[in-house]
XYZ file of C-alpha atoms in Angstrom:
559
model
C -66.959 41.746 32.524
C -70.620 41.653 33.492
C -72.638 38.583 34.430
C -76.398 38.062 34.585
C -78.208 37.694 37.884
C -78.710 33.947 37.444
C -74.994 33.425 36.876
C -74.066 35.397 40.004
C -76.650 33.549 42.093
C -75.299 30.264 40.770
C -71.776 31.266 41.729
C -72.907 32.201 45.234
C -74.687 28.876 45.561
C -71.599 27.006 44.443
C -69.397 28.855 46.907
C -71.872 28.049 49.651
C -71.735 24.366 48.745
C -67.976 24.192 49.183
C -67.929 26.433 52.282
C -70.501 24.276 54.018
C -68.476 21.160 53.195
C -66.242 22.128 56.100
C -69.100 22.334 58.592
C -71.749 19.933 57.310
C -70.831 17.259 59.834
C -72.070 19.456 62.672
C -75.728 19.037 61.752
C -77.719 17.210 64.364
C -78.776 13.602 64.006
C -82.300 13.697 65.375
C -85.368 15.897 65.372
C -85.528 19.431 66.697
C -81.888 20.475 66.951
C -80.869 20.879 63.326
C -80.201 24.394 62.060
C -80.015 25.062 58.331
C -77.540 27.187 56.494
C -78.383 30.890 56.662
C -79.618 31.007 53.076
C -79.188 29.571 49.631
C -80.070 30.408 46.096
C -83.236 28.337 46.328
C -84.737 30.823 48.740
C -84.524 29.193 52.168
C -84.922 31.796 54.879
C -82.717 30.298 57.567
C -85.450 30.008 60.203
C -87.203 26.680 59.943
C -86.155 25.180 56.643
C -84.179 21.991 57.039
C -85.124 21.251 60.648
C -85.817 17.550 61.130
C -89.131 17.400 62.950
C -90.272 13.867 62.222
C -87.193 11.969 61.123
C -83.613 11.230 62.083
C -80.677 11.901 59.796
C -77.066 12.982 59.855
C -73.506 12.163 59.023
C -73.093 8.391 59.406
C -76.585 8.183 60.973
C -79.503 6.121 59.730
C -82.289 8.096 58.119
C -85.629 7.065 59.605
C -89.026 8.705 59.163
C -91.434 8.495 62.089
C -94.307 8.207 59.635
C -94.295 5.945 56.580
C -93.419 7.864 53.429
C -93.339 6.940 49.740
C -91.347 8.693 47.007
C -91.998 8.314 43.284
C -88.971 7.139 41.331
C -88.044 6.035 37.826
C -86.691 2.505 37.615
C -84.701 0.977 34.749
C -85.605 -2.711 34.548
C -82.496 -4.620 33.509
C -83.057 -7.785 31.504
C -80.237 -9.600 33.340
C -81.884 -9.069 36.732
C -85.582 -8.298 36.101
C -87.553 -6.371 38.710
C -89.215 -8.395 41.467
C -91.697 -6.924 43.883
C -90.537 -9.226 46.678
C -86.808 -8.529 46.464
C -85.187 -8.298 49.889
C -83.851 -4.903 48.772
C -87.250 -3.231 49.101
C -88.123 -4.610 52.530
C -84.597 -3.879 53.837
C -84.922 -0.208 52.823
C -88.339 0.020 54.456
C -87.167 -1.613 57.678
C -84.278 0.825 58.008
C -85.963 4.046 56.929
C -89.769 3.611 56.791
C -89.519 4.665 53.133
C -91.024 2.894 50.124
C -90.968 3.747 46.430
C -93.741 4.367 43.939
C -91.865 3.042 40.928
C -92.269 4.029 37.304
C -90.788 0.872 35.776
C -89.336 0.988 32.265
C -87.300 -1.555 30.309
C -83.608 -0.663 30.307
C -83.571 -0.260 26.537
C -86.364 2.329 26.721
C -85.255 4.103 29.881
C -83.666 7.144 28.243
C -86.604 7.668 25.891
C -89.101 7.374 28.740
C -87.036 9.716 30.885
C -87.121 12.368 28.163
C -90.857 11.923 27.692
C -91.669 12.252 31.390
C -89.346 15.182 32.077
C -90.356 17.161 29.010
C -94.059 16.631 29.724
C -93.704 17.748 33.342
C -94.784 14.325 34.642
C -91.454 13.072 35.947
C -91.313 11.133 39.232
C -89.516 12.810 42.125
C -86.298 10.763 41.901
C -84.634 10.003 38.543
C -81.568 7.765 39.053
C -79.189 6.313 36.487
C -78.709 9.617 34.653
C -75.528 9.769 32.608
C -76.072 13.111 30.903
C -78.479 15.668 32.318
C -77.619 18.417 29.830
C -80.728 18.035 27.686
C -83.032 18.494 30.679
C -81.594 21.645 32.254
C -83.401 24.116 30.009
C -86.794 22.466 30.609
C -87.105 23.931 34.107
C -88.298 20.497 35.240
C -85.077 19.519 37.038
C -83.955 21.043 40.337
C -80.517 22.712 40.391
C -79.508 20.390 43.161
C -76.267 22.207 43.975
C -78.522 24.775 45.677
C -79.550 22.117 48.181
C -76.624 19.794 48.858
C -75.712 21.595 52.090
C -78.665 19.712 53.592
C -77.027 16.378 52.726
C -74.370 15.675 55.378
C -73.084 12.365 54.004
C -72.759 13.793 50.514
C -70.862 16.794 51.841
C -68.635 14.568 53.956
C -67.595 12.650 50.829
C -66.918 15.907 48.980
C -64.689 17.115 51.813
C -62.938 13.876 52.779
C -62.209 12.729 49.231
C -61.473 16.180 47.773
C -64.253 15.966 45.176
C -64.536 19.710 44.503
C -62.541 19.569 41.261
C -64.405 16.476 40.086
C -67.791 18.118 40.639
C -66.839 21.093 38.480
C -67.263 18.764 35.509
C -71.008 18.805 36.186
C -71.398 22.605 36.229
C -73.659 24.279 33.686
C -73.457 27.832 32.369
C -75.352 29.198 35.393
C -72.629 27.883 37.733
C -74.895 25.150 39.137
C -75.183 21.417 38.695
C -78.368 19.448 38.153
C -77.465 15.878 39.025
C -76.183 14.194 42.183
C -73.396 11.996 40.835
C -72.223 8.776 42.337
C -68.816 9.511 43.869
C -65.918 7.100 44.342
C -62.954 7.762 46.612
C -60.618 6.341 43.940
C -60.901 5.946 40.179
C -61.394 2.463 38.786
C -58.959 0.391 36.790
C -60.913 0.673 33.563
C -60.350 -1.115 30.268
C -57.009 -2.630 29.364
C -55.558 -5.580 27.466
C -56.139 -9.210 28.449
C -53.208 -11.311 27.295
C -52.269 -14.981 27.131
C -49.642 -14.800 29.848
C -48.519 -18.371 29.196
C -47.788 -17.586 25.530
C -46.018 -14.294 26.268
C -43.785 -15.995 28.829
C -43.026 -18.849 26.452
C -41.902 -16.177 23.974
C -39.433 -14.856 26.551
C -41.469 -11.940 27.929
C -41.301 -11.330 31.693
C -44.924 -10.208 32.010
C -45.295 -9.630 35.748
C -41.817 -8.200 36.133
C -42.011 -5.731 33.248
C -45.620 -4.850 32.374
C -45.815 -2.108 34.988
C -43.033 -0.259 33.136
C -44.318 -0.846 29.611
C -44.894 1.975 27.177
C -46.808 1.246 23.979
C -43.478 0.709 22.223
C -42.542 -1.892 24.863
C -45.932 -3.539 24.386
C -45.277 -3.621 20.628
C -41.885 -5.246 21.219
C -43.482 -7.889 23.463
C -46.190 -8.673 20.894
C -43.520 -8.871 18.177
C -41.743 -11.569 20.236
C -45.035 -13.469 20.540
C -45.577 -13.313 16.773
C -42.070 -14.601 16.103
C -42.442 -17.391 18.671
C -45.891 -18.587 17.615
C -45.883 -17.820 13.912
C -49.432 -16.533 14.351
C -50.991 -14.473 11.579
C -51.974 -11.828 14.161
C -51.264 -11.350 17.850
C -54.236 -9.065 18.558
C -57.658 -9.113 16.897
C -59.639 -6.795 19.084
C -63.294 -6.444 20.011
C -65.363 -3.238 20.307
C -64.310 -2.418 16.712
C -61.123 -0.917 18.112
C -62.961 1.686 20.185
C -61.429 0.589 23.506
C -57.875 0.217 22.206
C -57.989 3.615 20.501
C -59.430 5.248 23.605
C -56.907 4.004 26.143
C -53.942 4.632 23.835
C -55.202 8.139 23.095
C -54.713 9.050 26.745
C -51.007 8.242 26.595
C -50.536 10.144 23.317
C -52.440 13.255 24.436
C -55.177 12.874 21.812
C -58.730 11.565 21.614
C -59.949 8.437 19.847
C -62.342 5.522 20.012
C -64.830 5.779 22.836
C -63.070 8.945 23.987
C -63.163 10.710 20.605
C -65.657 13.343 21.820
C -64.933 16.776 20.308
C -61.231 16.220 19.614
C -60.031 18.916 22.006
C -57.657 18.669 24.927
C -56.795 21.261 27.572
C -53.310 22.728 27.885
C -53.016 23.331 31.629
C -49.816 25.378 31.261
C -51.367 27.789 28.756
C -54.860 27.431 30.248
C -56.536 26.996 26.913
C -58.222 24.330 24.807
C -56.372 22.976 21.778
C -57.567 20.735 18.971
C -55.563 17.558 19.502
C -56.648 15.371 16.615
C -54.583 16.972 13.866
C -51.399 17.397 15.914
C -48.028 15.663 15.582
C -49.066 13.599 18.618
C -52.132 12.411 16.704
C -50.000 11.535 13.685
C -47.680 9.461 15.912
C -50.687 7.807 17.558
C -52.152 6.760 14.202
C -48.687 5.736 13.061
C -48.369 3.348 15.999
C -51.516 1.457 15.088
C -50.598 1.533 11.408
C -47.295 -0.130 12.359
C -49.175 -2.884 14.199
C -51.357 -3.533 11.175
C -48.523 -3.280 8.630
C -46.324 -5.743 10.540
C -49.108 -8.270 11.006
C -49.376 -7.804 14.744
C -52.909 -6.356 14.723
C -55.694 -7.844 12.642
C -57.139 -5.093 10.386
C -60.559 -6.710 10.875
C -60.334 -5.334 14.428
C -62.055 -2.169 13.240
C -64.987 -3.797 11.450
C -65.697 -7.203 12.999
C -68.363 -7.985 15.558
C -67.293 -8.654 19.145
C -68.166 -12.368 19.036
C -65.831 -12.856 16.074
C -62.930 -11.236 17.933
C -63.632 -13.290 21.048
C -63.858 -16.525 19.056
C -60.368 -15.934 17.649
C -59.027 -15.364 21.173
C -60.831 -18.370 22.695
C -59.633 -20.631 19.869
C -56.012 -19.553 20.346
C -55.604 -17.807 17.009
C -54.766 -14.533 18.826
C -53.252 -13.722 22.198
C -54.403 -10.192 23.099
C -57.881 -8.669 23.414
C -59.309 -5.562 25.112
C -61.709 -5.849 28.017
C -62.494 -5.094 31.627
C -61.424 -7.347 34.442
C -64.936 -8.589 35.194
C -64.967 -10.657 31.964
C -61.822 -12.586 32.848
C -63.573 -15.480 34.592
C -65.967 -15.924 31.682
C -63.129 -15.782 29.178
C -61.142 -18.389 31.116
C -64.081 -20.776 30.993
C -64.234 -20.503 27.174
C -60.561 -20.934 26.288
C -60.037 -24.043 24.147
C -56.515 -24.568 25.474
C -56.931 -25.829 29.067
C -53.461 -24.522 29.911
C -54.343 -20.947 28.974
C -53.342 -18.398 31.606
C -55.035 -15.025 31.237
C -53.673 -11.808 32.706
C -54.784 -8.186 32.472
C -51.824 -5.879 32.008
C -51.639 -2.345 33.360
C -52.415 0.039 30.491
C -49.119 0.877 28.735
C -47.722 4.386 28.972
C -46.770 6.611 26.077
C -45.255 9.913 24.958
C -47.222 11.864 27.584
C -46.145 9.594 30.437
C -47.548 6.610 32.284
C -50.991 7.987 33.012
C -54.129 6.585 34.569
C -56.739 6.087 31.881
C -59.646 6.467 34.271
C -59.646 9.947 35.809
C -63.281 10.498 36.675
C -64.387 9.410 40.112
C -67.954 10.307 39.197
C -70.589 7.797 38.168
C -74.015 8.239 36.679
C -76.268 10.034 39.124
C -79.662 11.201 40.304
C -81.751 14.052 38.950
C -84.484 15.496 41.165
C -87.731 16.549 39.523
C -89.147 20.013 40.159
C -92.371 18.133 40.958
C -90.758 16.952 44.187
C -90.168 20.516 45.386
C -93.598 21.693 44.207
C -95.508 18.791 45.782
C -93.542 18.259 48.997
C -92.771 21.872 49.881
C -89.391 22.960 51.136
C -89.308 20.961 54.374
C -90.640 17.784 52.768
C -88.211 18.225 49.897
C -85.241 18.515 52.264
C -86.473 15.426 54.084
C -86.471 13.477 50.807
C -82.975 14.741 50.031
C -81.800 13.457 53.396
C -83.193 10.022 52.600
C -81.321 10.137 49.269
C -78.254 11.301 51.204
C -78.440 8.235 53.437
C -79.246 5.669 50.757
C -76.793 6.758 48.067
C -74.051 8.506 50.069
C -73.730 7.045 53.573
C -71.532 3.992 54.068
C -74.499 2.190 55.635
C -76.752 2.902 52.661
C -74.051 2.004 50.139
C -73.351 -1.284 51.943
C -77.063 -2.079 51.867
C -77.530 -1.330 48.169
C -74.413 -3.294 47.192
C -74.117 -6.194 49.614
C -77.548 -6.441 51.198
C -78.294 -7.346 54.800
C -75.487 -8.338 57.142
C -76.049 -11.848 58.456
C -78.321 -12.720 55.525
C -76.439 -12.054 52.295
C -72.990 -11.318 53.736
C -70.897 -11.241 56.920
C -67.806 -9.271 57.935
C -64.537 -10.974 58.848
C -62.231 -9.901 61.685
C -60.704 -7.161 59.510
C -64.102 -5.817 58.489
C -63.938 -7.262 54.983
C -67.105 -8.445 53.260
C -67.619 -12.197 52.988
C -70.447 -13.000 50.591
C -72.787 -15.823 51.604
C -71.330 -18.905 49.840
C -74.752 -19.754 48.387
C -74.842 -16.418 46.502
C -72.952 -15.497 43.329
C -71.763 -11.985 42.447
C -69.117 -10.583 40.094
C -66.949 -13.695 39.845
C -67.378 -14.598 43.530
C -68.795 -18.009 44.464
C -68.935 -19.362 40.908
C -71.720 -21.907 40.545
C -73.721 -20.722 43.577
C -77.455 -21.387 43.393
C -78.541 -17.757 43.783
C -77.355 -14.380 42.503
C -77.093 -11.202 44.548
C -78.825 -9.019 41.948
C -81.224 -11.498 40.334
C -82.643 -13.060 43.493
C -82.257 -10.288 46.081
C -82.176 -7.015 44.111
C -78.853 -5.843 45.589
C -75.804 -4.786 43.545
C -77.969 -3.372 40.750
C -77.109 -0.465 38.490
C -79.884 1.774 39.822
C -78.454 2.192 43.299
C -75.059 0.525 43.815
C -72.561 3.103 42.609
C -70.138 5.240 44.571
C -68.355 4.777 47.866
C -65.053 4.449 49.657
C -61.907 2.763 48.378
C -62.613 -0.160 50.700
C -66.150 -0.523 49.372
C -64.932 -0.368 45.778
C -62.307 -3.011 46.461
C -64.817 -5.196 48.314
C -66.735 -5.941 45.111
C -63.620 -7.162 43.334
C -62.037 -10.581 43.156
C -58.453 -10.900 44.376
C -57.211 -10.650 40.792
C -59.136 -7.465 40.071
C -57.900 -5.892 43.299
C -54.377 -6.696 42.136
C -55.042 -5.042 38.759
C -56.492 -1.871 40.301
C -53.649 -1.732 42.840
C -51.102 -1.962 39.999
C -52.809 0.921 38.203
C -52.891 3.014 41.371
C -49.233 2.290 42.170
C -47.626 2.707 38.743
C -49.796 5.200 36.844
C -49.979 8.949 37.429
C -53.313 10.664 38.014
C -54.152 13.032 35.159
C -55.344 16.591 35.646
C -59.039 16.965 34.933
C -60.149 18.835 31.831
C -62.501 21.728 32.709
C -66.025 21.605 31.307
C -67.061 23.852 28.429
C -69.890 25.701 30.168
C -71.785 26.644 27.026
C -75.254 28.137 26.941
C -77.974 26.202 25.128
C -77.475 28.356 22.039
C -73.683 27.992 22.136
C -74.046 24.268 22.628
C -76.166 23.973 19.508
C -73.671 25.994 17.470
C -70.792 23.833 18.653
C -72.654 20.612 17.868
C -73.260 21.811 14.321
C -69.490 22.143 13.955
C -68.318 19.084 15.883
C -70.634 16.455 14.417
C -69.359 16.579 10.812
C -65.851 17.465 11.984
C -65.493 14.409 14.192
C -67.190 12.154 11.652
C -64.397 13.155 9.268
C -61.703 12.561 11.916
C -63.139 9.131 12.709
C -63.252 8.155 9.039
C -59.678 9.280 8.420
C -58.442 7.589 11.598
C -59.402 4.217 10.175
C -57.976 5.011 6.738
C -54.585 6.013 8.146
C -54.417 2.981 10.431
C -55.253 0.330 7.839
C -53.210 2.015 5.126
C -55.943 3.323 2.854
C -54.502 6.846 3.301
C -50.815 7.647 3.151
C -49.142 9.702 5.862
C -47.536 11.610 2.981
C -50.917 13.345 2.731
C -50.937 14.460 6.353
C -50.921 18.153 5.436
C -54.034 17.597 3.335
C -55.711 15.982 6.332
C -54.821 18.916 8.565
C -56.161 21.412 6.035
C -59.442 19.520 5.746
C -59.816 19.318 9.531
C -59.452 23.098 9.749
C -61.852 23.572 6.830
C -64.368 21.457 8.758
C -64.211 23.859 11.688
C -61.588 22.675 14.170
C -60.352 26.214 14.846
C -63.863 27.664 15.023
C -64.825 25.031 17.576
C -61.664 25.535 19.633
C -62.023 29.326 19.561
C -65.602 29.033 20.839
C -64.457 26.686 23.601
C -61.774 29.156 24.683
C -64.145 32.134 24.566
C -66.573 30.274 26.826
C -63.727 29.246 29.124
C -62.605 32.857 29.485
C -66.136 33.894 30.480
C -66.515 31.128 33.059
C -63.017 30.357 34.309
C -63.467 32.294 37.551
C -66.306 29.944 38.510
C -64.043 27.002 37.716
C -61.244 28.359 39.888
C -58.770 29.303 37.142
């Protein structure tokens, strides 16, 4: 098998990234003594590139430029915490690093459109944070293949090594064997979406929630809801929000299929056979749809779940007409304040298991990330570019930088207790902490915003949670098995377009039929007809393409 030069160079760059992960901590922390890697695919010559002549940097060291420096950056202005020029965030960064930003400020709702416009026109700022999907920008030549450069980022490489992120990062690889975004990285996966239940009602119906929920499969959850229906006489036990997208997604994990928010392309990866399979016409998928059909047929799930607006679903739950609703833990405090029954006790259960086991729903430890514009390399030159990367390395990937972006300034917005745990200033509200406080950490200070505060250690992740959320995440970690990661389909631009032409109508059909089977508009007696139509719509063609691409690229992925 023969590969093009760019593919081989990408592979060499990737190997260099992971080899240097073992030695990145040896880079010096102040000017003059830092020696770069011998070479990389970006063309560094190993003599002077990467030496810190006018700034300090290093693993667990504060980046500081001797001379003031400003970097251009895109900024997504969130309506819930609008940009303020005098936020303490900006002055705190400058005090630590001597760095300021030249911001290109865009309303959150227009951020993706503006990003596309600036990148495609060649006018993008140097730093482009809050990037969820970089795929559309790779072919433009306007985004740096940043995997060629990460060996100059000691804190980033330390996280890769210490937290074993190599497999996670493979999800970001493109067909040239490189990646084009610096993702936020968490030491542990989050708890994710699950079901919020009326614990008081379940217990009154004879369900031992805390004692049993960690062992529940979806069938056990069904049995518990059936007891609640019998006890209360309610028309429905669950009338869900998100038009069923969350419930279908998290259940799909346990059935080995895709659905709801996780519908995607309908394929799963068989790790034993090392091949992709189309999951959404399998017997597992039939059983998955049959489960939800049973809930609807027996009056446990409201069929309006799949069509109603979120506020309608929440109103039913707040009023006490239903007793289960999907959500994330952060909404619990708000929900509690809106319950009409003052004796309501809300509890988030660990996601039930299923035929494939008791699996963690959240597998990715990667967050949205940062693209680097080619303009930065062109304008700053190699040494200036590496200097900017080392600032990014400190701000987004060092514990000190992550603490600053999330919690602010020690002694001003927070303190540390004797065990090193964060104690938020009692006059400041954040994420369910200090309810009713006069100020908010993001609104009034600029910290804990979505542009910067993502990624970090398990302790940092837990620090932003209330005691109840820490309990929920700990239950998930203790009772649910980590899933193997699905390898990326490293398609070329042309292959990607071909696959989209197949998957878009195919998955539209699957989504339509999913609802029909669940609410009873389509009989399971016609399952063979469904399977035939799925194949006619291209399920095998798509899966064959995915497997052909996997065979061409599996050596890069380590298979």
